Every structure is written in C-alpha cells, then in structure tokens.
Coordinates of C-alpha atoms (C1' of nucleotides) in Angstrom, one line a residue:
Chain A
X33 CA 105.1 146.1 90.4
X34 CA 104.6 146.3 94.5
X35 CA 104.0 149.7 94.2
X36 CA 101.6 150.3 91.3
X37 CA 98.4 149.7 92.8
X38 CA 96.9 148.2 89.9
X39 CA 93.2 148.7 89.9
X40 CA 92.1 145.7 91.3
X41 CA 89.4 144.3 93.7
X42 CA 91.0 144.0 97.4
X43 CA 90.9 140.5 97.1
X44 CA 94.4 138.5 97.5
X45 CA 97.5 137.9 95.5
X46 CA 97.4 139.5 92.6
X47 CA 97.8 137.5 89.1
X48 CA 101.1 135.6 89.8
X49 CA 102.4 134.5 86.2
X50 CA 101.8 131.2 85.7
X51 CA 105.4 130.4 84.7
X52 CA 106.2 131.8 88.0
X53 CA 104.1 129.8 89.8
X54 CA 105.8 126.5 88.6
X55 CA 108.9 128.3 89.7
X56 CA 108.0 128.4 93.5
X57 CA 108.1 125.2 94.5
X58 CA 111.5 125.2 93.4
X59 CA 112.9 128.1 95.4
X60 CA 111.1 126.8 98.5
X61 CA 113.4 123.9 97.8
X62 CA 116.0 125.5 97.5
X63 CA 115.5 127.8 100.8
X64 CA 114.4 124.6 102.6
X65 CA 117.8 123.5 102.4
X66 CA 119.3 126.6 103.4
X67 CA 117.6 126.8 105.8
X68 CA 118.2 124.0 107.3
X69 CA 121.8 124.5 107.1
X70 CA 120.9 127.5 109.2
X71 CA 121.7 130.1 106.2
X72 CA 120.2 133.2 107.2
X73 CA 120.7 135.3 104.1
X74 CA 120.7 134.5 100.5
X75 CA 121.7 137.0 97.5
X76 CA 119.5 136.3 94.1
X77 CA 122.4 135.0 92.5
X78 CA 122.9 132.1 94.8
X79 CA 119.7 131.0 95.4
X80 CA 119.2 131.1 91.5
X81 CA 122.0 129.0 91.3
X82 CA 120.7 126.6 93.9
X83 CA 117.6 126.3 92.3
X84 CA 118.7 126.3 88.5
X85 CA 117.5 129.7 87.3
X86 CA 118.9 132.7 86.3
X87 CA 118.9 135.3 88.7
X88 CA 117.1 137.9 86.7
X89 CA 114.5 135.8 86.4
X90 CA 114.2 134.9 90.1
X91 CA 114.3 138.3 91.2
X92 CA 111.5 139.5 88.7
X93 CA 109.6 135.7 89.9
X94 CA 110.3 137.4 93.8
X95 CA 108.9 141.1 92.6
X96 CA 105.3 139.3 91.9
X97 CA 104.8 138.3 95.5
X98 CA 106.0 141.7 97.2
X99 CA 109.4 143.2 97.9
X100 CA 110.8 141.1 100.6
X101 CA 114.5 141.3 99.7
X102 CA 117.0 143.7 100.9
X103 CA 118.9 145.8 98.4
X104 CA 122.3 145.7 98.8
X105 CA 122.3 142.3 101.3
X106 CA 119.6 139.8 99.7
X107 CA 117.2 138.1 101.0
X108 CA 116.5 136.5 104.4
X109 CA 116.1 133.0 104.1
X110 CA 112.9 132.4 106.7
X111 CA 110.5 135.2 106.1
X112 CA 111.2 133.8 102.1
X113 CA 110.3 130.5 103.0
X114 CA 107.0 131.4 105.1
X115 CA 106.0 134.0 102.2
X116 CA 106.2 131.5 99.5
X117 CA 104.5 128.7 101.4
X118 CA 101.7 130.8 102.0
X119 CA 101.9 131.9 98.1
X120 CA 101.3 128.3 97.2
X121 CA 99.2 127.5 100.1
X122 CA 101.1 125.0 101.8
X123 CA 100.3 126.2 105.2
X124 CA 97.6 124.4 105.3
X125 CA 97.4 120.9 104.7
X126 CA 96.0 119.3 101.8
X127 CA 94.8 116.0 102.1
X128 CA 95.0 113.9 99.1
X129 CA 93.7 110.5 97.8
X130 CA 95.8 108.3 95.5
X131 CA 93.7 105.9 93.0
X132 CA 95.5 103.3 91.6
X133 CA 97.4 101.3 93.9
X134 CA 99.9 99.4 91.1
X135 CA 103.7 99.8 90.9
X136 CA 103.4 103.3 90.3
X137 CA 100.6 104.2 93.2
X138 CA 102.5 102.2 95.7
X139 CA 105.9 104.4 95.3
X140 CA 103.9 107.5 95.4
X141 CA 102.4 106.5 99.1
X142 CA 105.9 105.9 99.6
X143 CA 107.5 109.2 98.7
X144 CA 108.2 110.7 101.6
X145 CA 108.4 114.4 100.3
X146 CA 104.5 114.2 100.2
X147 CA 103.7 114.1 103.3
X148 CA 107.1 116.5 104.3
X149 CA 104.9 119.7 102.5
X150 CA 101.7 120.3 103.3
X151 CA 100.4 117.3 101.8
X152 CA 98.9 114.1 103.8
X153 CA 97.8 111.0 102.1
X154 CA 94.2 111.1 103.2
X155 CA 93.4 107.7 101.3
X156 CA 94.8 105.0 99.2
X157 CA 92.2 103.6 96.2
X158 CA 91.9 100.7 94.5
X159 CA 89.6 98.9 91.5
X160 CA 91.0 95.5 92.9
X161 CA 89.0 93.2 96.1
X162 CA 92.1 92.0 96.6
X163 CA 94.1 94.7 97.6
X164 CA 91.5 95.7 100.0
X165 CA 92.7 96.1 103.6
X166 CA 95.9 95.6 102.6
X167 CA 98.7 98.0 103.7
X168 CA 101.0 100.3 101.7
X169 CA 103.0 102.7 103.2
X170 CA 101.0 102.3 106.1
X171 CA 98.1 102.6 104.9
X172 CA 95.3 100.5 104.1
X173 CA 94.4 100.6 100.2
X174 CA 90.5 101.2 100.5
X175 CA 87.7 99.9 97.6
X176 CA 87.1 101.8 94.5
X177 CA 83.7 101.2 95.6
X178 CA 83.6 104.0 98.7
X179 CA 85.3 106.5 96.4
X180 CA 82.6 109.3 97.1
X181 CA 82.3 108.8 100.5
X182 CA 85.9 108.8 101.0
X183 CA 86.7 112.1 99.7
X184 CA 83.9 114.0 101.1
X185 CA 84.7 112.1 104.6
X186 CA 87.9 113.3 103.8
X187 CA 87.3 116.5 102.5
X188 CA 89.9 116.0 99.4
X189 CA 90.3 118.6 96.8
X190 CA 93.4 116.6 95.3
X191 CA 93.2 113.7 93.6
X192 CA 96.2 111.5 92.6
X193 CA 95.4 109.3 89.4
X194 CA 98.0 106.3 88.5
X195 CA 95.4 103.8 87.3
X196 CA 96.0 102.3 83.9
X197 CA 95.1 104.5 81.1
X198 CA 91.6 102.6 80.5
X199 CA 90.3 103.5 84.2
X200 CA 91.8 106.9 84.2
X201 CA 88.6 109.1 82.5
X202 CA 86.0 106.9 84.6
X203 CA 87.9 107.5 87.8
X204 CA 88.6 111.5 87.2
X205 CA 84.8 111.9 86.1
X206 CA 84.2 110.2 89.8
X207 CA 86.9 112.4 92.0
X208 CA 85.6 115.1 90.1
X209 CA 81.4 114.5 90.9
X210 CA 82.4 113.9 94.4
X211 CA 84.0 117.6 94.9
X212 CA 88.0 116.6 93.8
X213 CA 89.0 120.1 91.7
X214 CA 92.5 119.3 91.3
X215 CA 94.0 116.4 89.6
X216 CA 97.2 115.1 89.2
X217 CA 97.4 112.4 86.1
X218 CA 99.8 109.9 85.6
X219 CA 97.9 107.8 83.1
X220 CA 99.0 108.5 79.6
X221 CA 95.8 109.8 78.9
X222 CA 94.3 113.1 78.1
X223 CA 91.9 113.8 81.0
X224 CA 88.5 116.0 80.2
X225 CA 87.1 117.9 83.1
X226 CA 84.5 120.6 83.7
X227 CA 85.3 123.9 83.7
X228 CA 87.6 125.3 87.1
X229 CA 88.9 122.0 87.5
X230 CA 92.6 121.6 87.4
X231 CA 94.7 118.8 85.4
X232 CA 98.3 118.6 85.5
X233 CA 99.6 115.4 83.5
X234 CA 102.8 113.4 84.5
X235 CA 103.8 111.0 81.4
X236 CA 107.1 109.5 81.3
X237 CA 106.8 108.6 77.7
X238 CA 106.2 112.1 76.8
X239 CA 109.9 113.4 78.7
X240 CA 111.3 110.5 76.9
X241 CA 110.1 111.5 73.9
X242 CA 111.1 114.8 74.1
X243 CA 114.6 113.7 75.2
X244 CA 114.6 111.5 71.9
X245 CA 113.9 114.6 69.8
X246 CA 116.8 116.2 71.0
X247 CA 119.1 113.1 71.3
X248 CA 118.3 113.1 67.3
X249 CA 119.4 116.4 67.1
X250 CA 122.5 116.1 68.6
X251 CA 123.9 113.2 66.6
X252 CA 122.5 114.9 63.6
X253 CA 124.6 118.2 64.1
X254 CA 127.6 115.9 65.6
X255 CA 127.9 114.6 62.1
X256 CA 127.5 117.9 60.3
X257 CA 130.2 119.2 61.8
X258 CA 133.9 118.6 61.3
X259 CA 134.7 121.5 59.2
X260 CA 135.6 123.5 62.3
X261 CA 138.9 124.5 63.7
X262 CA 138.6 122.7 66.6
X263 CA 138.0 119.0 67.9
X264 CA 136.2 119.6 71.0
X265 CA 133.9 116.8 71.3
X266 CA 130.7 118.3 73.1
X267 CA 128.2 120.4 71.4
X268 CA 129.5 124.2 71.1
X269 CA 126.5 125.4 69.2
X270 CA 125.5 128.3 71.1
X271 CA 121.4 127.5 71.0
X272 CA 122.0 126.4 74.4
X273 CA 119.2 123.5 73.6
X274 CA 118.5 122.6 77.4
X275 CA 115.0 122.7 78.6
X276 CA 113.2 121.8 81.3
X277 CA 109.8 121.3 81.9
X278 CA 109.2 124.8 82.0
X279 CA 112.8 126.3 82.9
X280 CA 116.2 125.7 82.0
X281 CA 118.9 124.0 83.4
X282 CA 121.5 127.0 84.2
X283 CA 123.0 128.4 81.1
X284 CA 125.8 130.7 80.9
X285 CA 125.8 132.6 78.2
X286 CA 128.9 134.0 76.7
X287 CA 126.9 137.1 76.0
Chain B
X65 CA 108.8 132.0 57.3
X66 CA 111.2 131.6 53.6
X67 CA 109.5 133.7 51.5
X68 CA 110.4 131.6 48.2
X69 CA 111.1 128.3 49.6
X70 CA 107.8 126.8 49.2
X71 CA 108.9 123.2 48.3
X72 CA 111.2 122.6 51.2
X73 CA 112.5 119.0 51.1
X74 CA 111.6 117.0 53.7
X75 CA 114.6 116.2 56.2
X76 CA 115.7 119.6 56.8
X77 CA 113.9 120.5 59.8
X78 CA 114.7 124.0 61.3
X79 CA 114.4 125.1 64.4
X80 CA 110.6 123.5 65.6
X81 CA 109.7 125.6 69.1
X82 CA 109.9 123.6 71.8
X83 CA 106.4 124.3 72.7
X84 CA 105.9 122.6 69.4
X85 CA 108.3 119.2 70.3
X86 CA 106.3 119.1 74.0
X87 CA 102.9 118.6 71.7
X88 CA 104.4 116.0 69.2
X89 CA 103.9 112.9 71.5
X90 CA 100.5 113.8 72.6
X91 CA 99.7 114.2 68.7
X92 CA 101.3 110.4 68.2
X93 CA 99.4 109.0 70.7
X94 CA 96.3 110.4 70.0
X95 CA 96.8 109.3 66.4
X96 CA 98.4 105.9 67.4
X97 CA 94.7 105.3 69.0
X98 CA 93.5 106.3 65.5
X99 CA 95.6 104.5 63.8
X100 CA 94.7 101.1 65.7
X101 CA 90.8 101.5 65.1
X102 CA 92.0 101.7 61.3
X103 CA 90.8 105.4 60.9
X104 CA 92.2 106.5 57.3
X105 CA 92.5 110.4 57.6
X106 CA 91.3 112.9 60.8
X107 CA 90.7 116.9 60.5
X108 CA 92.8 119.1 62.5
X109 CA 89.7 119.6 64.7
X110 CA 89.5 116.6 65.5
X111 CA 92.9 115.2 66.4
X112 CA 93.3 118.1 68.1
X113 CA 90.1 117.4 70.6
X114 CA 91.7 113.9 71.1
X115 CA 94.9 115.5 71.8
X116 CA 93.6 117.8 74.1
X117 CA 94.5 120.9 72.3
X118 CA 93.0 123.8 70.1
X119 CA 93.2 123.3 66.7
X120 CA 95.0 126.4 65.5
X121 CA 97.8 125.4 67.6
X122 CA 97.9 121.8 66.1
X123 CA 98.0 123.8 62.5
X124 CA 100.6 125.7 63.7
X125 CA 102.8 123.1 65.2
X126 CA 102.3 120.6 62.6
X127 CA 103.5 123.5 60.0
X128 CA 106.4 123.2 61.5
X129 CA 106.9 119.7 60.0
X130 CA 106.3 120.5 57.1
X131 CA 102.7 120.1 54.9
X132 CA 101.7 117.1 55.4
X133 CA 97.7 117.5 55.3
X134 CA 95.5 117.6 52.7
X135 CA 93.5 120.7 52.1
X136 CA 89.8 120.1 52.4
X137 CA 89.9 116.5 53.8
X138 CA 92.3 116.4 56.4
X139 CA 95.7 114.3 57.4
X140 CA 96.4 111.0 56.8
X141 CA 97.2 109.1 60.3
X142 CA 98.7 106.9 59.0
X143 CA 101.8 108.8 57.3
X144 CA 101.3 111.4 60.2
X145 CA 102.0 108.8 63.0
X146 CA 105.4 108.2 60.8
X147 CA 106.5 111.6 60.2
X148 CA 105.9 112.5 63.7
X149 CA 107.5 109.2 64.8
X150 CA 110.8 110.2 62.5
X151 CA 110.8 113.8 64.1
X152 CA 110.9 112.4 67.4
X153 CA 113.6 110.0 66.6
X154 CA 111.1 107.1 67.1
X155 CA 112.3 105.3 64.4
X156 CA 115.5 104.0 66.3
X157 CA 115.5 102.3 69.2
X158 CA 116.7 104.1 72.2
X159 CA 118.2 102.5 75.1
X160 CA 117.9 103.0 78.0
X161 CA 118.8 102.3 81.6
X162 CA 116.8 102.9 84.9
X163 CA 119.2 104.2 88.3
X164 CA 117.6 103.9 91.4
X165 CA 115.3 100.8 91.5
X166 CA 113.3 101.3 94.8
X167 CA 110.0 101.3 94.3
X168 CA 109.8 104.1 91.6
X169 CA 112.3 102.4 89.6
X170 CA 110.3 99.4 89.5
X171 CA 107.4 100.9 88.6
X172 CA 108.8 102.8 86.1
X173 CA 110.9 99.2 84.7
X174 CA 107.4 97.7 84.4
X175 CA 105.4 100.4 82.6
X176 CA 104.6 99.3 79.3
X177 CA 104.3 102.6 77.2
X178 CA 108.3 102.4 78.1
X179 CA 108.9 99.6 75.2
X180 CA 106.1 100.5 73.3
X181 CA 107.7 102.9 71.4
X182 CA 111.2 103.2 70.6
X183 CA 112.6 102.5 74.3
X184 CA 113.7 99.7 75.5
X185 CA 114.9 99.3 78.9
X186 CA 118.7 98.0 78.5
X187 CA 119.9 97.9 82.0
X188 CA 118.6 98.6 85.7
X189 CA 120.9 99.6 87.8
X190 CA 121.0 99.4 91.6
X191 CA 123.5 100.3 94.4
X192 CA 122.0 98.0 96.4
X193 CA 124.1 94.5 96.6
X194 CA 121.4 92.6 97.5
X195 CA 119.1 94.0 94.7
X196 CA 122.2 92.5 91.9
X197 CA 120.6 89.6 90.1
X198 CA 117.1 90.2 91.6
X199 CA 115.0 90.8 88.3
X200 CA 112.7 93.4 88.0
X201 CA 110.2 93.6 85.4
X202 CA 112.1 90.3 83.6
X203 CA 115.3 92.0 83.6
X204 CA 118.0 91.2 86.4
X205 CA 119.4 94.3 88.3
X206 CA 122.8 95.0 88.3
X207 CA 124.7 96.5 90.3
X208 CA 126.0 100.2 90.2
X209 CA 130.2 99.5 90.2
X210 CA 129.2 98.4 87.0
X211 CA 127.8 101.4 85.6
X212 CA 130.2 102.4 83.4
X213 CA 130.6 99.5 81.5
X214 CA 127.1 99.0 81.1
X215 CA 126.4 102.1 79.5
X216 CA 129.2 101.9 77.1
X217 CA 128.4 98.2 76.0
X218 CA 124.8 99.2 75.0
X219 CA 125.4 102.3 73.9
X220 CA 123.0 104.3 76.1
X221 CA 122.5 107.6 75.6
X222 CA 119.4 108.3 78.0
X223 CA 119.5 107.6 81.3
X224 CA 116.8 107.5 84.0
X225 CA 117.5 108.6 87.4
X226 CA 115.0 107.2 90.1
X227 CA 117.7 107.2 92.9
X228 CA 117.2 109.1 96.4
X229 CA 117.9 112.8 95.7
X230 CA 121.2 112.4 97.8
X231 CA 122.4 110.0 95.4
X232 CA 121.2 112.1 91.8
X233 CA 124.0 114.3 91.2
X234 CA 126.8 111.3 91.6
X235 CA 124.9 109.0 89.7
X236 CA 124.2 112.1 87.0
X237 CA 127.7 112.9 86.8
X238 CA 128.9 109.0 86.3
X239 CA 126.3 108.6 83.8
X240 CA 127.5 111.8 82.1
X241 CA 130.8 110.7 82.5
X242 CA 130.1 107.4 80.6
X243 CA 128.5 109.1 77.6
X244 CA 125.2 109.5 78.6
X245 CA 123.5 113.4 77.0
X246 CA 119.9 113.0 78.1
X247 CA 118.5 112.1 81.3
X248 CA 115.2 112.1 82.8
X249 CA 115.3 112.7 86.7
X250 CA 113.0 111.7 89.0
X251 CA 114.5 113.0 92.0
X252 CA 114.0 115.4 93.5
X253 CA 116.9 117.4 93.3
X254 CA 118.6 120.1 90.2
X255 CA 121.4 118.5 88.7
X256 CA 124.0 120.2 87.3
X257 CA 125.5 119.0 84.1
X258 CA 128.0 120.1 81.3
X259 CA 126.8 121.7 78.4
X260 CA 125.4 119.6 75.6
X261 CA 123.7 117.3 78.3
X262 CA 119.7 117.4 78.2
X263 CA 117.8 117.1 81.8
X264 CA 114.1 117.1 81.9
X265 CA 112.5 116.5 85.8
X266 CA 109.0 115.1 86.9
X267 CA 108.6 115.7 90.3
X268 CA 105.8 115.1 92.2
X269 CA 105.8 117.4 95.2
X270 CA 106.4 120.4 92.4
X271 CA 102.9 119.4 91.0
X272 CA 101.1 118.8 93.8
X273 CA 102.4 122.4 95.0
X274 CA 101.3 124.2 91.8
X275 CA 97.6 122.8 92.0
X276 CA 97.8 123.8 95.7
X277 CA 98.4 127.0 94.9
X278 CA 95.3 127.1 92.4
X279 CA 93.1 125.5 94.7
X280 CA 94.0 127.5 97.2
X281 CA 92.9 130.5 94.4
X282 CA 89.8 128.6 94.3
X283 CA 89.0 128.8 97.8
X284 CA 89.7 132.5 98.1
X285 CA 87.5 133.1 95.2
X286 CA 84.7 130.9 96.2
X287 CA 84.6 133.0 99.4
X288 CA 85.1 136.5 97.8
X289 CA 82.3 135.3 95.1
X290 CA 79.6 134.6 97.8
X291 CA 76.2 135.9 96.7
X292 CA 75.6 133.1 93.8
X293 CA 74.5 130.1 95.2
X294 CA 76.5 126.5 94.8
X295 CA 79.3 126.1 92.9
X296 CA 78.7 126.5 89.1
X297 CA 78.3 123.2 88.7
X298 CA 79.6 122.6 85.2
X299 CA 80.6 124.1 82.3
X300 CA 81.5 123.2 78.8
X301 CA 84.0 120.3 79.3
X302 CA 87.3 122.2 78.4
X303 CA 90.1 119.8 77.9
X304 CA 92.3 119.9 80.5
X305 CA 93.0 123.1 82.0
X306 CA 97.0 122.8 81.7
X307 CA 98.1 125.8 82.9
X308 CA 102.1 124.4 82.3
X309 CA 103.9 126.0 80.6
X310 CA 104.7 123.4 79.6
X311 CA 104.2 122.8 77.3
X312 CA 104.3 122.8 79.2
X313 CA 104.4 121.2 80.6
X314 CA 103.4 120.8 80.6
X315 CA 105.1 118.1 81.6
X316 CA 105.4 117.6 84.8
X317 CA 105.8 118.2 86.8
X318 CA 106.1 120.8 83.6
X319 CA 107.6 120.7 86.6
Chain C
dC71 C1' 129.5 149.8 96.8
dT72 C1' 126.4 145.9 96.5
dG73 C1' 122.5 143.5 95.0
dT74 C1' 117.4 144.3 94.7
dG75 C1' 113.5 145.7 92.0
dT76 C1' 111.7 146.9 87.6
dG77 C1' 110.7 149.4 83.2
dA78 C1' 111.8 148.3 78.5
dA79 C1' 113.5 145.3 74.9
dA80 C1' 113.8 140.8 73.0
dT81 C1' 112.1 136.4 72.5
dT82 C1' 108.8 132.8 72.4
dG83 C1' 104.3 131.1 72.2
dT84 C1' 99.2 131.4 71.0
dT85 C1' 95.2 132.9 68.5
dC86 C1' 93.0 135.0 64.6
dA87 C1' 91.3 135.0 60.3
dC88 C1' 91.6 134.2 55.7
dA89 C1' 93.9 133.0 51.1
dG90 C1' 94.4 129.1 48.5
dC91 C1' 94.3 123.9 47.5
dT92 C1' 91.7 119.9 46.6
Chain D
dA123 C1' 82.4 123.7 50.1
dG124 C1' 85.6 122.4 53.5
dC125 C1' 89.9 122.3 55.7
dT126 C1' 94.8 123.2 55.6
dG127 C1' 98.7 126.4 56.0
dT128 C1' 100.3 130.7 57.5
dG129 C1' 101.1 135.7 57.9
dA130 C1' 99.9 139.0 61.2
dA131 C1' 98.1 140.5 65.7
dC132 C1' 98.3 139.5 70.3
dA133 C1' 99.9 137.6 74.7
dA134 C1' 103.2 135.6 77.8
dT135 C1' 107.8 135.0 79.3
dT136 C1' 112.6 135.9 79.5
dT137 C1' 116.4 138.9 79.5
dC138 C1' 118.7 143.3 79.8
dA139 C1' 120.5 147.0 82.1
dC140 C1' 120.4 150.3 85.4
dA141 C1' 118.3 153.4 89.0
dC142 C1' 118.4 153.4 93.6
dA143 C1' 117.9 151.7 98.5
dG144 C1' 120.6 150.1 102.3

DNA sequence: CTGTGTGAAATTGTTCACAGCT
DNA sequence: AGCTGTGAACAATTTCACACAG
C-alpha cells in the first residue's frame, strides 16, 4: 500500500488499522530488547516470534507505516524502533495524571515502564485529606480538589482513573471538562464521554471471566472425549482456542 | 445458522465468537446493577446503553445463547444474569492464586470484584522470604518453593501472574507445569506456553501507547482543521469510544 | 536464494432491516 | 404495537501465497 497514493489530503499517517495499532506497542517491545542486546537486523519471522505474532501479520502491520524493511535481509532494528515511536507518538512526552491513589493507583506510580516510554507522571490525585502531601513513588498525592488546575498547569491529555467504581464517572466528567481527551479506566465501570474523547477500559474481572469461559470449555470437551485413539492429555482440538486481548498467543498450525 | 433446528436445547452451546464471550461480563454486570435495584425485565436498548454497547450487537451476541428474551417486552434480568453466569462458568467457583505480590499483587489480592463472583483468591504467592506469612488482603503469603504443591492441593486452574517481567516466563512455565491452563499476566512480557494453555495480558504501557497514538491523531488534526474556532466542545455522549478490538478489547490493555 | 511487501481469499465481526412472537 | 431474533449486507482483520527486490 506504500505505493498507491490513495487520494487523500497531505495530512500525516494514513488510516493505520486499528488492530494494528494495538500491535505496535508490542513490536517496539520487542525491538527495544533487541536493541538493547545490540541486534542490528531482525527478519519478520523473528521479531514475530519475539513479540507473539505471526509473521504475515507483522509484515502486512509494518506495510501500513511505509516500507522500511529490506527484502531479502529484514529489517534494521533502530530506524524500526524510531519509526514506530513516532507512529505512536512517543517521542514526545506525555504527561499523565493518575486519580485514585488506593492499592491499585499506588502500583501504577510505581511501575516503572511508565515513565521508561514517553510517559511522565505529571500528578498523583486523590478524593482523600489524608493522603494529601503524602508521597508515593516520589510523588506527592495532590487533592481531588485542584483537579482542574492541575491538569491545565500541567497540560495533561491523559488521564489514569483507578478510583473505586462509584467515583469513576464524576472524576472522568472532571478530567474531561478540564481538557483530559484520553482516558485510561480501571474502575469496572462503563465510562460515558463526549464525542473525540478516548476510553480504553482495564478490568481484571472481565480477563478472568473470559478465562472462566474457556476454562469451562476445556473441562467440557476433556470429558467428551475418550473415544480417540490416543491418550494424550492436552487439548488436540485443532480450534487453536487461545486469544489475547486482541492477538493470539503464537499458534502453529499444522496447515 | 441450522436451518431446522429451531428448538435447540439449552446446554449445547456452539462455537459463541469470541467478540461475543469479551461482551458477556460487561452484559452481567450491567445486569447485576439491575438485578440489585430489583428491576424485573430490561429491553435490549436499554441494557445495551448500560453496557456500553449498540443494541444490535447485544441481539446478536445474546442469539448466541440461545432465546432467552421475550418478544415485545424484553429479557428477564433476573434468568439472564444466570444464563450468562452458567456460560461464563460462573456458577463454580474458580480458584485462584496471585504470583508476584509487590504492589500490584496486593492491589489486585484486595480488589473486591475478585470474590465477588466466582473467584476466590486461594493462594498468594511470593519469592520473597520475608513476604512468607506476611498476610495480604487477610490471606498469608506463601512462599514460591511451594508452588507446586499449592496449586495441586486447591486445584487451581487460573493463575495470575503479577511478578517482574524477568520472573513471568519461569513462574508461567511452573504454573503450567503444575496444571494450571489459564493465566492472566500482568507483566509485561509474552509468554510462551504449550498448547491448550489460555494467556490473556493487561498491560499498562500498551494502553497508554495506543491512546498516545490517538491523541497524537488528535493533535495533528486539530492543527490541520484550523479555520473553526475552539474545539467542538461536545457532542452526543457516545459510550465509550473503544476502539479495541477488543473486544476488544477491548480489554486491555485489549492490550 | 532469501525474506519483504502485498493483492486476493478466507475468516471474523458489525450493522441493517424486517419477519414474526407476544 | 413493540421488541426480539436473525438472515443478509457490509466492514474489518487475518491468512495465504507468491512476485520481486536486494
């Protein structure tokens, strides 16, 4: 697709998929590594590997943001890196605000990977007097009460929620007034934002749920079986039932 | 879809998309809230604006289950929130034990949506010595030579990994080892596992990334909009914009 | 020869729109 | 009359397989 010029205003990157998107961040992971290791080259087939995709579809993923491999060689582990953090806009950094400093909030300040990418914790937010002033991570957890003047003095776009469920909607409605137009959610609620603003949920009982769905499935078809040749223990069904959040988990299949 | 097989009996649930399974818990607990203010029956329009969703799609899914509405009046919550619950294997207490318990463990020992439905938390486990007998969330931590043993004495088949991403794939592959087929990783790392072996991931930096990349999209397109005046304010308050796949993510990270 | 880049096919998911119960 | 259940159209995503650049 690099070389149709789709009619298109000159603006930038053209309509990435969005299932390509939520690919990216694992390739730059991936490449971060190799990098470090001083890799110079890698071939589709191992940086799929590395990253848990197949490398079909990480080559068509790569054809959406430009040709930048080398037929015959692969591609060069650098330039990939820089072209995919500017893809996802990481060579800037985004300063981010975290509301909700519980159990949950507390080990997010902590994560270090946050502040490794392009992300810096501009602010730490809480409902509770008490934890004013306090420090976490190094930080001190500021009142719910200077919200707005926070993120404008702050000039964050990002917005971490991990309050209880209750004070989720209340706190979004308030990112979102002050100028926040991307939110990440960890309450187990469902968030409702004006138009252009982004959501993407995190719910731990949701993945476990799904996980119980499948568990289910598996001890239903264990039992089912037994007519077979065979004894082999592990699932042999072929409806290779592993999914990810979006992508699989690498799948070989017998063809 | 069968062509004669109108009158399917209930238990023998086919193949339901995975798109499909990613929606089920967001339908429970939307009819859970239901359910708990003692509402009798809900329209698909409606549970499907709690949920977040469009209500084709919840049509759609929930034809998967089977027909469990009535026409002209709606569904009743009530025998929903069961036949969704059965579906997801919610009906059987799942245990399960927590790796890793820093400070994401902890929090993740002490949310309360965990035991609310059909989990229990039946072990944390820490490689930490001095952790071992320290209890977390009412429930001592034990330590990781034990690991083994204690997934075989509860009889866990999920496992959450909340370790350091240098210590995932070990701990994955002795939790596999010991019997474990679904786990839900919180670090950020892939893990590779045999066949037969579910992983889902939340990951936190992969999020964060993704709505970089939109609001990055946002910025250029602010800038390349620039004759009409300040932002456009608001709009009709879509639910939220989930761009997952995810189903899905969704999810989480989704992703 | 090797491994990328990509049309085309296959699969999966979403939306439409309306027939058919209640 | 109202709302579910669902075929059929549509859209997105994944996989295949191979031309072709290096």
């Amino acid at each position: 697709m690099a070389t149709g010029r789709t009619h298109r205003p000159a603006t930038r990157s053209r309509g990435i998929p969005e299932a390509t998107v939520a690919r990216l961040p694992l390739y730059l992971r991936a490449l971060t590594a190799l990098s470090e290791r001083s890799v110079p080259t890698v071939s589709s087939e191992e940086l799929a590997a590395a990253a848990g995709v197949n490398s079909a579809k990480l080559r068509k993923d790569f054809s959406y943001l430009g040709s930048y491999g080398t037929r015959g060689v692969g591609y060069d582990v650098e330039y990939l890196v820089y072209q995919i953090s500017r893809e996802l806009g990481l060579t800037q950094d985004w300063p981010v605000v975290i509301v909700g400093i519980g159990n949950l909030g507390a080990a997010l300040a902590n994560y270090g990977g946050f502040a490794s990418r392009g992300f810096r914790v501009a602010a730490l937010i809480d409902a509770d007097p008490a934890m004013a002033g306090k420090p976490v991570a190094g930080i001190p957890v500021q009142h719910s009460d200077d919200l707005e003047k926070i993120i404008e003095d702050n000039g964050v776009s990002i917005g971490v929620i991990a309050t209880p469920a209750g004070a989720a909607q209340p706190v979004c409605d308030r990112l979102v007034a002050a100028g926040v137009t991307s939110i990440l959610n960890f309450a187990p609620t469902v968030l409702s934002v004006p138009d252009g603003v982004d959501v993407r949920k995190v719910d731990l009982s949701i993945e476990l749920q799904i996980l119980a769905f499948h568990e289910q499935r598996k001890a239903g078809e264990e039992a089912a079986a037994g007519t077979d040749g065979g004894a082999p223990a592990v699932a042999a069904r072929s409806e290779s039932a592993d999914k990810g959040p979006d992508g699989d988990v690498p799948a070989v299949m017998p063809a």
